[in-house]
Each structure stands twice: as C-alpha cells, then as structure tokens.
Steps between C-alpha positions, in 0.01 A plus 500: 500500500493661842123507531389176336310412815189284508335687786125529522363780716141463609244751617439273798860551613509878478568691822200587712599621844160424651534128427714245682830378365479171312801299392520343159433160656186624676360632174586183311317285755200725555462616140646226274381683188746780576793277412690636197570145387266201474531265799262217418638200314852619583765284663627744761825527694469728803799683650397555860582471869329551836432865413277408204178545695155634425345567837626209706497246217790411275469593133585143397200362687269766359609437142447127545156565651410691184583192295822638352775257410800597714751230413812633674604748767840670485622632836764771567749526788352382834278244328134479405371524857770753599662296777860467377784712635678755279736315270370158605470232234138436400422169332227419251194350666127437485280753678318288761191723501429488126713221355656738247869455416725774642825580317759709683650801324761550770829316508658332200214579260381859539342502156212267403643210300358411159374163624319663792310720253406217265127519426461836679335772292455771764720625785350703785728689741363611838761570769516785753818706469638760745650745251871452579733398219682230694177323596512200267137473384579754227782278379260205487262712291788575263572132439132411466460774238801375307379140504154613385654697214724216389220240512236735352271471803282800594571644846237668717638703794248565777624822655530570873597820690856596581515573878810716438352650186521864606879504467751512215841495666839335523770416249404373155642154433805487277497206257829367634326422831202316354398195707187330628475775767504764227445434130392835357646853477247646743539672840491310826155653559336523160147604603337258253271200525595166348242561229669824404843340518384218274404760240837668542697175475326424171506855367871547575583152363665384821408139418576276206237518223317781681321605181337156474353499851121520516475693826176598671469690827184517707551825696399571858170681530496826699872501581724796587865423556542766771227361728642257762409138435521248785546153353231252609754215524876497552667491156787288638584341836717786627274789402219441751338845509485847347786633713735230375396570140575873521831443683609231255654742242724651770590185696543256212857623444598358837472149355852575368630578850543300823215690666158358584182651360287267708492176303431230756285729716134592508584838345717446189595814307388708797820500708868558438776380728837342563696338781816706538485788440134532596278722287268601782327389821233268357587134571389202293626152412437347156409131504422242235144535369365234268362643178658839562864488615676175588846658516449871573800729545624511862292193583460439875712805585407805706457786254474865598358761272198702395132415520344646184150359538345839574723740307343697221638342186459533124721508195875450515677608821879486472563616856504142631786407264692820562476473880597133500801574276616779734472272803683212334774730370547636852568144618716425194251246370375441147125552458459336160634149553337401169583794270409315180152426633461859617581617148242260354235625742590861422537436127828688511825515698462874545263490799729272703803712414319823587394365839851370572649837400275688741271678255196666653151382415438822305817447292408140424146589397621777273725254317206304356252780424586527130443126452169519687380780276582297189317201646187702576486605136573150375228336708228753414349315199446188713317649797141386557423715806535869601865601521592704806779312679735664747 
C-alpha cells in the first residue's frame, strides 16, 4: 500500500516560526522521550559521518554519554570523519575517539551486510544531505532502508534541512540510467529532506520488501524549506561553504567534462575553468590536497576561467553548460569526454544531447516541465513541511 508508513508526528515538532530550528538529532539528544522508538536496551547501529553533530559534539559521543548501546557505525562516501576524497576507497576501521567499529558503506559493499547487522535491533540514520540527486548520501539511505526491511530491523531517520530545498528542477531520472549517483525517478533538485525521501522510498516501494520496513522519522522542528540554511559543517570535503553547496547542482555536471570546478583548490565548486580554450580571466592551479582531491582535473596546470565565489546562485543554472559547449564547439572540441557519466548524472541522455544540439535554456527547461508536475503530485503525501518550492 502506498501509505503504509510508520511515521509519528508530534506536537513538539509542529512548526512555530518564533522558535529556533532544531534537527531531529538535536531533539533526540535534548528530549530523549520524543523518540518514536524505544532506545534503551537496544543494540544500535548508527549511520553517520562528520555532519552528524549536535552543537559541536558528534551524535555518536552524545548517545554513548546517555548510556545507549551503539555497537556499530556505518559510514557513507567520504568516511565517518568526512576526510576521504570523492570516490576514494574507505576501509572498515575502529573510531579512535570512541572505540566503536566503523563499517564503510562506500566501495564494494554499499549495502549493510547481514553479518554486520547481527545482533542489531535498531538502526539510526543521521547524515546531512544537500538536496541534489547525484549526491550519494541518498543512495546510502536507500541501501540502509532495504537492509533494515530485509532483516526486520526498525529504522529511525533523524531529519536535517535541505540547503537546496526551495527548488524542484531538472530532469527526472529515467530507470535505464539508475546508478549510485541516481537511484530514484526524482528530479535533479527534488526539494525534499532525507526524512521525506525515506517516506517516499518506502511508500513507492522503491526498495525490496518496502512494506515490511518499520520506518520512523523524527522531523525537524520549526523548518521551512524556502528559508536559506547554512550548514554548520561541510557535508563533504569539496563542499566547504554555502556558496559551493548552492552552485553544486549547476557545476556537478562538469565532472563529466575535462574542465575544472576547483577540486584541488581552496574554492572547490566555486570556479569553472580550462586551459585552452580559456573560459575567462580568473587564473588558478589545482594541486593535490590530502583528504579532498589527490588527483584533481588539470592538476598542476594553469587554468583560466570564472570566479563564482560571489555570484548570486541558487537552483539549477544551465548557462554554464551551454556557454562551455558553445566555446568548445567553436574550437572543434568535445565538451562531454565522459558522455556515459554525464547521462548518469543527468538521469537521462536528453540533457547532454540538447546541450550538444544547441538548445536554449528555456527550451531545455520546457522539456521536463510535465515530468516535474507529475513528481510534485507524487511526492505530496510524503511531505512533512510547508510546500512552496520554486
């Protein structure tokens, strides 16, 4: 059934504009009785990374201080402490600060294995997302949900704001292009939190045994998706600030091109450049950066392009792709040197083809409006917060 969702909505989490925003994790720590599932006497596995903070303290440490039995930590891409480069292998380890075993969910085993869940009777998920479909924390949530359903383990999702939550935009993923950078038929910018998406994944049966999953979401208190939210900690090594986060939907496509978006600099996802032809007057040189970019594109080369650190940004801006394509075509060069990856990022081959064929931004946007309208209707039963996205 579409709406067989085990969601508890509490008076304490209802919207009150006069009060400060509180994440699900903050409420769980400060008001343990608000938890929709019993925590004491549970053997807990926590899905978390460096963004799982309450104030300046990690959720793992706070749960242990409260005497809860956190037996295992599962970590997504970039590792538990968030210091691994994009795509870098992350090994299992022991967290030196707490002594808790850390199991990587990035690499060969993206889904929690049965043996790693042995003896666990509660999963808690608390990871900060950025609201872009190809950001892989959503994919990790998918696999955690499926493992929880298959092993009959309750899952509690502690919700956090979506810093790009005001926008619903971009192509809707076609199933043929499903991959770890896009697993669900949702737009590039979906305007939802991970808590809402968890409800949708279950309700739409996008995981195996979805009807068996005991899913609980602890919503954000006093949250509006259209109010800007500046993340208190970088969600991954190459998204260091709010400007990078809001430019990420527009610049992420360039990972499928030879251009640099600033990996290996102090301003990743805040510049755009190339060697020849140059994209502008701003000069920079990517270098190896441990824990962020060991082999960045155009490493140790002089790159010329655009400094986007102070531009007004928000939503999906296709002008960067369109302008780069026009410049490369003028020099008889191919912009998308990894077309298959571009199609996975886009969730369709249509966007790449439209850009290569010289479509205008208005024409491209018009081509996905019908799908966006269907998605807005489809997602409506799963929304936990006021719905007024752009």
